Coordinates of C-alpha atoms and ligand atoms in Angstrom, one line a residue:
X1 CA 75.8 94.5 103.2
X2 CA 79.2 94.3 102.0
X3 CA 78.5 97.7 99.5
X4 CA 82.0 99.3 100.2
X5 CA 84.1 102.4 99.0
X6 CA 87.7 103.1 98.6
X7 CA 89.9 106.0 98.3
X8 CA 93.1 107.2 98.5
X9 CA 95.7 108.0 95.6
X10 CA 99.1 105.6 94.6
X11 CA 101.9 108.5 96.3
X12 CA 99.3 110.2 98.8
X13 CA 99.5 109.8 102.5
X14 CA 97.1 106.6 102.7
X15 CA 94.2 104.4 101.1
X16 CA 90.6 104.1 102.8
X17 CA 88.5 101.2 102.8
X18 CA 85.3 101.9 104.2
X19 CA 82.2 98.9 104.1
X20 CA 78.8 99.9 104.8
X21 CA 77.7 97.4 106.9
X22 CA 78.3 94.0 108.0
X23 CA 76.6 91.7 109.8
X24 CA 77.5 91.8 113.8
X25 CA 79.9 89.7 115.6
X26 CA 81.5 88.6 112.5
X27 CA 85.3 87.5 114.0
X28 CA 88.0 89.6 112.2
X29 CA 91.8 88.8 112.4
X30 CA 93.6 91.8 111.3
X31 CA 96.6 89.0 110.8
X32 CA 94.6 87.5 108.2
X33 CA 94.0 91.1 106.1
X34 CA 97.2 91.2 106.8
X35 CA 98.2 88.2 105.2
X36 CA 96.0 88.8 101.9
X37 CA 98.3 92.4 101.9
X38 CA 101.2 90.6 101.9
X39 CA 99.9 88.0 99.4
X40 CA 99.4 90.6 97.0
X41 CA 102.6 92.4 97.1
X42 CA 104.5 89.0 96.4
X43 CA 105.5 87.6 92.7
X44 CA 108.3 88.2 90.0
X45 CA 108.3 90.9 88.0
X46 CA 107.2 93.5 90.3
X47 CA 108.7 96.8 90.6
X48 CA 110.7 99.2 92.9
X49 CA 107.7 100.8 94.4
X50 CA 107.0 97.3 96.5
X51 CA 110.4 97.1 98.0
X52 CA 109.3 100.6 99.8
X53 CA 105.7 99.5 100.8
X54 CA 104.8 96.6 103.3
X55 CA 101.3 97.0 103.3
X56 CA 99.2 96.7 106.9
X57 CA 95.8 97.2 108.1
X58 CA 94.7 99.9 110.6
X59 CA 91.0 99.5 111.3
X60 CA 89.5 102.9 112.4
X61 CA 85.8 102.2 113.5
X62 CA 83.2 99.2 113.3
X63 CA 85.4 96.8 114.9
X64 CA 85.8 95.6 118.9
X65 CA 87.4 93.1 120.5
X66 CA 87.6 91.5 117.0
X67 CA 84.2 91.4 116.0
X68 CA 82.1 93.6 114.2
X69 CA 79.5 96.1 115.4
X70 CA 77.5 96.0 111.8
X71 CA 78.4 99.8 111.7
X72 CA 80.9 101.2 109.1
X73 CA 83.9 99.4 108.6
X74 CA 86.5 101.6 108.1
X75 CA 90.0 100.7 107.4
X76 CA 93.8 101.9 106.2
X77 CA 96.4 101.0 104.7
X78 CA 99.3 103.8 104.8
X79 CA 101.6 104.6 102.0
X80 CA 105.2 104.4 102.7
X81 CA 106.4 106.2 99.4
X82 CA 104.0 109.2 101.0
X83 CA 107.2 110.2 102.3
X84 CA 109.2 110.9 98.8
X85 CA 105.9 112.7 97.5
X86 CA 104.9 115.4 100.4
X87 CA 105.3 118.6 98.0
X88 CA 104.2 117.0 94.7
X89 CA 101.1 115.0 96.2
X90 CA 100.4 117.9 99.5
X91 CA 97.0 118.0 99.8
X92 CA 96.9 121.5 100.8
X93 CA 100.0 122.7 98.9
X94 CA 100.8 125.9 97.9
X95 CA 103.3 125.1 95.1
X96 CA 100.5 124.6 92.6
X97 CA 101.4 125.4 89.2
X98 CA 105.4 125.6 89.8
X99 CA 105.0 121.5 90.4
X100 CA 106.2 120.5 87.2
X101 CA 103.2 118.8 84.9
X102 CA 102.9 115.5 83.4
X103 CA 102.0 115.7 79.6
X104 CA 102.8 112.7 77.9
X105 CA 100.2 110.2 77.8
X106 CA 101.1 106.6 78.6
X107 CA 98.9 104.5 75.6
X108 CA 96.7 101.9 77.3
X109 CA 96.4 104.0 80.7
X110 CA 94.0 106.6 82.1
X111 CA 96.1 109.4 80.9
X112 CA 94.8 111.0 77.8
X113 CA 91.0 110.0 78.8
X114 CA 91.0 111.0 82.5
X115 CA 92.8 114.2 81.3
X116 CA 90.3 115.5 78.9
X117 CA 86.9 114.1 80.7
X118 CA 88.2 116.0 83.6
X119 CA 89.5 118.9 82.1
X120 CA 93.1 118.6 83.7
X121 CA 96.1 119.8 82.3
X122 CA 98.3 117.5 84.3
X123 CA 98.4 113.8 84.0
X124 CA 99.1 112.8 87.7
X125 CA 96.0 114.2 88.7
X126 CA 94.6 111.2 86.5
X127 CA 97.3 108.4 87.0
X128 CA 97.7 108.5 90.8
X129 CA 94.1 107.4 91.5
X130 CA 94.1 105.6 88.3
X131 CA 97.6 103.3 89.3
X132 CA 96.8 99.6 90.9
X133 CA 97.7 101.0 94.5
X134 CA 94.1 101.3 94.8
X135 CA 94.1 97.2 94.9
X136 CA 95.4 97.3 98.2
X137 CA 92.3 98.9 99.7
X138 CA 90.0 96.5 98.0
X139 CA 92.5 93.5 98.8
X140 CA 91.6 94.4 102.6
X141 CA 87.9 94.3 101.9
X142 CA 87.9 91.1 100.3
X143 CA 89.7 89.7 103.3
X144 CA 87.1 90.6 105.4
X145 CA 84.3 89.7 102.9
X146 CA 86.4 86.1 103.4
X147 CA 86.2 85.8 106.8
X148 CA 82.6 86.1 106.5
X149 CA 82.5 82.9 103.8
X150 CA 85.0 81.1 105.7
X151 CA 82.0 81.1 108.6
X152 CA 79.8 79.2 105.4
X153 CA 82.8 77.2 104.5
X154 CA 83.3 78.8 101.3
X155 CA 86.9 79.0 99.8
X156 CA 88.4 81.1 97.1
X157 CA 91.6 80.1 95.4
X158 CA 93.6 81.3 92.3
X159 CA 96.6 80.3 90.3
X160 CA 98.3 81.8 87.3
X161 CA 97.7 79.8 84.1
X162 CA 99.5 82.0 81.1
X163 CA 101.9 84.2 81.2
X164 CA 102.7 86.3 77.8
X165 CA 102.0 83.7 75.3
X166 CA 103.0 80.4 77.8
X167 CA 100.3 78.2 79.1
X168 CA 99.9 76.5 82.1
X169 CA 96.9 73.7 82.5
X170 CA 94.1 75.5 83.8
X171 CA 92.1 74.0 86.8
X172 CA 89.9 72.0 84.8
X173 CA 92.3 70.1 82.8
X174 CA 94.0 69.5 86.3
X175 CA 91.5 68.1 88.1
X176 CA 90.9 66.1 84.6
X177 CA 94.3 64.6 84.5
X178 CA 94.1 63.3 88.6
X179 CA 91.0 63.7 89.9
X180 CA 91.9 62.0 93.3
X181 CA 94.5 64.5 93.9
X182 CA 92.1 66.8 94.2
X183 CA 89.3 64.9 95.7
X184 CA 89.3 67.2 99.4
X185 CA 89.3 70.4 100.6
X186 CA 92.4 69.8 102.5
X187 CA 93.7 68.6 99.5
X188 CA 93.0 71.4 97.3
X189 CA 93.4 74.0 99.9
X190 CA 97.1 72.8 99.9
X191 CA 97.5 72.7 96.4
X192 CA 96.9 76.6 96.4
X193 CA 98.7 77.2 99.0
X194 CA 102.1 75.7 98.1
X195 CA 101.5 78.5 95.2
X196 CA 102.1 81.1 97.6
X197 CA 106.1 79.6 97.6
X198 CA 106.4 79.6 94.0
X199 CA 107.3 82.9 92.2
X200 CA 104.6 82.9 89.8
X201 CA 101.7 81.3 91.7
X202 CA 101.6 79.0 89.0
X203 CA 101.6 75.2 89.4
X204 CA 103.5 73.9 86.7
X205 CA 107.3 74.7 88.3
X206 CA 108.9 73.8 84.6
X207 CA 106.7 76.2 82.7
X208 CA 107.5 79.0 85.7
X209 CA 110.8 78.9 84.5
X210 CA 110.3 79.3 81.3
X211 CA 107.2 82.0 82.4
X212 CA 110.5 83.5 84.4
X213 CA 112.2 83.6 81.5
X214 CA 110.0 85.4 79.4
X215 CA 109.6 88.0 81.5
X216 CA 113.2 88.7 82.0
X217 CA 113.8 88.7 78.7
X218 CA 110.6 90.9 77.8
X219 CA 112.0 93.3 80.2
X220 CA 115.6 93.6 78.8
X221 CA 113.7 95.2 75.6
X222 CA 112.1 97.6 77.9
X223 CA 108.5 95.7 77.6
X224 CA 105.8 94.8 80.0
X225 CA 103.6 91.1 80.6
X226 CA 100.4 90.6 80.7
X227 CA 99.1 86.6 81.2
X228 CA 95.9 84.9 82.5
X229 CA 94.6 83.7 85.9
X230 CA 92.1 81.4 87.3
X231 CA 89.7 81.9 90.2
X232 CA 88.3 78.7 91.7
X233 CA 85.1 78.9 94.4
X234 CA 84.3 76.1 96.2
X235 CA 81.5 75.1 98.7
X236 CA 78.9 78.0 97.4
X237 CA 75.6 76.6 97.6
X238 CA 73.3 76.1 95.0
X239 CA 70.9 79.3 95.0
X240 CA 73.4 82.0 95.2
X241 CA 72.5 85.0 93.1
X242 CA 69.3 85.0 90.9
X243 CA 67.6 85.2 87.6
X244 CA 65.1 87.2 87.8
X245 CA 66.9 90.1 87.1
X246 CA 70.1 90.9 85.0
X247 CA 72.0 93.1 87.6
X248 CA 71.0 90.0 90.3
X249 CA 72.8 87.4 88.2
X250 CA 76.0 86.4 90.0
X251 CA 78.0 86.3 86.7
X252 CA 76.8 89.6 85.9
X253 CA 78.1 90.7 89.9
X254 CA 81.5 88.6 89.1
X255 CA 82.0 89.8 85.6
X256 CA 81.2 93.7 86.0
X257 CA 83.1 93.6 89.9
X258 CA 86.3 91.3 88.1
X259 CA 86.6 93.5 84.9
X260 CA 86.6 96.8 87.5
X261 CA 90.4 95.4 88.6
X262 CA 93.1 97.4 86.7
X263 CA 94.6 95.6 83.6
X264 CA 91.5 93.1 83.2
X265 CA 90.3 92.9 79.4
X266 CA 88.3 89.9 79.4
X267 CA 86.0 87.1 81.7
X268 CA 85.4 83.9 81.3
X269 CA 83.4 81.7 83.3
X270 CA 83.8 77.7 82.8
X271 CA 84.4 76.7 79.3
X272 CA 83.8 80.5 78.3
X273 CA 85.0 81.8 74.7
X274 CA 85.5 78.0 74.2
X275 CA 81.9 77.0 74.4
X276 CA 81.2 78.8 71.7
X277 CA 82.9 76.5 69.0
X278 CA 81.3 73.1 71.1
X279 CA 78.3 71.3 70.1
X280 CA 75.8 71.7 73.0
X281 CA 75.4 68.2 73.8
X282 CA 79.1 68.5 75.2
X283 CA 79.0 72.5 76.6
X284 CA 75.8 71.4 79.2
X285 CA 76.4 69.4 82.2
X286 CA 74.2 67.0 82.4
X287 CA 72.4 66.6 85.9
X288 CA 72.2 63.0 88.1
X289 CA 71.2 62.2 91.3
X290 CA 72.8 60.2 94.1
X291 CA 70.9 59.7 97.3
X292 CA 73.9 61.1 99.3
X293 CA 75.1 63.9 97.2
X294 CA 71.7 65.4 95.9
X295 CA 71.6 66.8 92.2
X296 CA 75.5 66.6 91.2
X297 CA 77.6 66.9 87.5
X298 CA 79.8 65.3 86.3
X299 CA 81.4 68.1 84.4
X300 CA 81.4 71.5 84.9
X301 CA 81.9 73.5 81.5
X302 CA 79.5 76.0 83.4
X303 CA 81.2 76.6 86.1
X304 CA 79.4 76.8 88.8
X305 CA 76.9 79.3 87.4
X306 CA 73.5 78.6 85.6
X307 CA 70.9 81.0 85.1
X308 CA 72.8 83.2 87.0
X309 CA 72.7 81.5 89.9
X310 CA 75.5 79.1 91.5
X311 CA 74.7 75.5 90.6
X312 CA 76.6 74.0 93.8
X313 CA 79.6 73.1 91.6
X314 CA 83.1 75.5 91.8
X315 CA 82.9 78.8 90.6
X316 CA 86.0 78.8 88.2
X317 CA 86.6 82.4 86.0
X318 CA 89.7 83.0 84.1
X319 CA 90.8 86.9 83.6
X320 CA 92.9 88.1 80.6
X321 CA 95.1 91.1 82.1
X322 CA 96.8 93.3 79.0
X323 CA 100.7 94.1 80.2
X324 CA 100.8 97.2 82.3
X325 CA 100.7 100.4 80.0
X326 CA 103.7 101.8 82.2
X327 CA 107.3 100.7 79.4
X328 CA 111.0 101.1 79.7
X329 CA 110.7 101.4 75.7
X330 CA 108.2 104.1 75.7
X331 CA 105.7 104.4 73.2
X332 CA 105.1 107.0 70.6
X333 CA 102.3 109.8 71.7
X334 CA 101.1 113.5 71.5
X335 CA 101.9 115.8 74.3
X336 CA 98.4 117.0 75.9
X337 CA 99.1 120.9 75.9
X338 CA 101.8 120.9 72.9
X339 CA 100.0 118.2 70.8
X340 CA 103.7 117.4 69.8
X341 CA 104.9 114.2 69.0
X342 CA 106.8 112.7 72.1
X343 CA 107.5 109.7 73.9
X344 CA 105.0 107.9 76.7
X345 CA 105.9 109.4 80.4
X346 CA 107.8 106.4 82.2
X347 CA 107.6 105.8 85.4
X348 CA 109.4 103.1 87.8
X349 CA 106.7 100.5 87.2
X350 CA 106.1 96.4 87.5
X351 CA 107.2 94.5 84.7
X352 CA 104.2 91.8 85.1
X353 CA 102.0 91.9 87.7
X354 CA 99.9 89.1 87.2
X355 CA 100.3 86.9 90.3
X356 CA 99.4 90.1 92.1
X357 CA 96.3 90.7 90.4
X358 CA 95.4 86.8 91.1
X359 CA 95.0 87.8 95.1
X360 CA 92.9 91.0 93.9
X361 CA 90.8 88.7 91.8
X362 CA 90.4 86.2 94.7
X363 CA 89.5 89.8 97.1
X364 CA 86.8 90.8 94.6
X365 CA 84.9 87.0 94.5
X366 CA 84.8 87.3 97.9
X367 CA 83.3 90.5 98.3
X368 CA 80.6 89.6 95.4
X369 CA 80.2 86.6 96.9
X370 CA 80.3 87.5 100.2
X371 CA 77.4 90.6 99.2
X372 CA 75.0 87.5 97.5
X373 CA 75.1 85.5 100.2
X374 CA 74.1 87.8 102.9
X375 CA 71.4 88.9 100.4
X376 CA 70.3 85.4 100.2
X377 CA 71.0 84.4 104.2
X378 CA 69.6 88.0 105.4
X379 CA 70.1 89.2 109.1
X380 CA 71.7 91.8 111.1
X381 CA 73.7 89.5 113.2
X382 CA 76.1 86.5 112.1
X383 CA 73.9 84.1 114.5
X384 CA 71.2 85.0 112.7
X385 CA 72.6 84.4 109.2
X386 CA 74.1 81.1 110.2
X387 CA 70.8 79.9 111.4
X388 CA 69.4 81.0 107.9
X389 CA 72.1 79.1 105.9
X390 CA 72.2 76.2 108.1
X391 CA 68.3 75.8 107.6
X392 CA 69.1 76.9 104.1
X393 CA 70.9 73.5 103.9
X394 CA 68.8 71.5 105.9
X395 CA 65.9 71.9 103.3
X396 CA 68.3 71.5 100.2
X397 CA 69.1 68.0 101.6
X398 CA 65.7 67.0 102.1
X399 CA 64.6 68.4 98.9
Ligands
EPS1 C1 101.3 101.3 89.3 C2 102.7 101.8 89.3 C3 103.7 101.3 90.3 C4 103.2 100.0 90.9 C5 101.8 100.3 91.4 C6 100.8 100.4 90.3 O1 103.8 102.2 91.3 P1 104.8 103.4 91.3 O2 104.3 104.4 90.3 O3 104.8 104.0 92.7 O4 106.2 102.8 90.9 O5 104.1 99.5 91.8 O6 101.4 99.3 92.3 C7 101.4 99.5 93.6 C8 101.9 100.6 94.2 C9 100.8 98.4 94.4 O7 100.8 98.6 95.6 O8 100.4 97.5 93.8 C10 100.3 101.9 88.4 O9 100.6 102.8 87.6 O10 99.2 101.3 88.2

């Protein structure tokens, strides 16, 4: 369950979304994909292309009266810009060749490799499936893949923590600083969402304008941004992936499903590339016992995930994402037919895109997550899995 598909290209007519199966009667609000297509479009430094688009569902099958019939799942999201691109992008065309080519590589992109893998001799048969459109099609699937953990009270949140070389306090150090401003659901849930307000989806509203800054002035030299966000998980069970296999481990799910988002060039979960340098004795959380709370830590340099399996503390992964290989100040390369030396194609692009690949980070934890729990809950129909997890729970407190 939850094994989907997308398709569709950045300046073709639409993008498809289509998930296998899903358990049945699982309530779906289209306002709420809605909502996480909107979320995603939002945040400084985006480019022209997202004042065309304003990105909206249209569910074609596996969906009535709002809840799902556990048969395909197949959804759309049209492209606006279509319009601008009929003859270059027509699917059945006839101007072929006489479409002017793209031959100048963009470093850092698809370009070069997609071109000589797939023996094309025009770049835009590489960049337009390539380009982070695509993200809109698998933001839609994770807002359905959350509808099914909202049903398990499971939350996913994200905020920016870096962007360029500025750094924010990541959620760790936060919740370090005043734990008892964070010490509810409601409370964190409305931490994350004031986010949504700022420009940056980054708490720290000093350091946003200095983020702000950074940006503008980045882009007045023709440059692009890359920064860091955080995803943070709460109320996943412990006992959510497994280690008995490498491919079952939910790390190995997060990592391989996270580093799959355009832009991404490193994971971390917990203390990550910082454990390395820490004594042991401060990296491990060590485990108590309180009559009402079960097994609990006090820390959680793990973050959430031990043996490949969630430990019942948050999930928290920070992703690196490299500044969009699309520049004003182009970037020296070889042409693909002339092997010349020329300048990087430019297209209108995003200047930093960041906060936007936060939401699609949030999307793809909750399509892992939502895919490990209804392998460990089972059943066709959402009764039936609420009855496993509730049971599920029932034994863990009486463990
Ligand atoms: C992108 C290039 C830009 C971005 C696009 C990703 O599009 P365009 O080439 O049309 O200006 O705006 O992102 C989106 C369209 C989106 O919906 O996020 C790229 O090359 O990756």
């Amino acid at each position: 369950m939850f094994e989907y598909l997308t398709a569709g290209e950045s300046h073709g007519p639409r993008l498809t979304a289509i998930i296998k199966s899903l358990p049945a009667g699982l309530k779906i609000e289209l306002d709420e994909i809605n909502e996480q297509l909107y979320r995603r479009q939002q945040g400084y430094g985006r480019g022209g292309r997202m004042k065309i688009e304003s990105d909206k569902v249209i569910i074609n099958s596996g969906l009535r009266h709002k809840k799902t019939l556990g048969s395909p799942l197949s959804m759309t999201v049209e492209n606006k810009d279509w319009q601008n691109w009929l003859e270059i992008m027509a699917p059945d065309g006839e101007k072929g060749e006489a479409v002017e080519a793209l031959t100048n590589p963009r470093p850092g992109h698809a370009d070069l490799p997609g071109a000589l893998k797939y023996n094309q001799l025009d770049l835009r048969n590489i960049l337009e499936r390539a380009s982070a459109r695509e993200t809109a099609a698998r933001t839609a699937v994770g807002a359905v893949a959350r509808q099914f953990l909202n049903e398990l009270d499971i939350n996913i949140y994200s905020h920016v923590v870096q962007i360029g070389d500025l750094k924010s306090k990541n959620w760790g150090q936060l919740k370090a600083e005043t734990p008892e401003r964070f010490d509810s659901e409601k409370a964190r849930a409305e931490y994350f969402a004031e986010l949504d307000k700022t420009p940056l989806r980054c708490g720290d509203s000093q350091k946003t304008a200095e983020m702000i800054e950074l940006i503008d002035s980045w882009k007045e030299n023709g440059d692009s941004v890359g920064g860091v966000f955080e995803i943070v998980v709460t109320g996943v069970p412990v006992g959510i992936g497994s280690h008995v296999h490498w491919d079952l481990k939910l790390e190995s799910k997060l990592a391989a499903q996270l580093m799959g988002l355009q832009a991404i060039k490193g994971v971390e979960i917990g203390a990550g590339f910082k454990g390395a340098s820490m004594p042991g004795s401060e990296v491990h959380d060590q485990i108590y016992y309180d009559q009402e709370k079960g097994f609990f830590r006090c820390t959680n340099q793990a973050g959430g995930i031990e043996g490949g399996m969630s430990n019942g503390e948050e999930i928290v992964i920070r992703l690196a994402m490299k500044p969009i290989p699309t520049l004003a100040k182009a970037l020296e390369t070889a042409d693909l037919i002339s092997k010349e030396k020329r300048t990087a194609a430019k297209e209108r692009s995003d200047v930093c895109a960041v906060p936007a690949a936060s939401i699609v980070g949030e999307a793809i934890t909750a399509s892992v997550l939502a895919e490990s729990c209804s392998s460990k809950f089972g059943g066709d129909s959402m009764e039936e899995i609420r009855r496993n997890y509730e049971s599920y729970l029932e034994y863990l407190s009486n463990f």
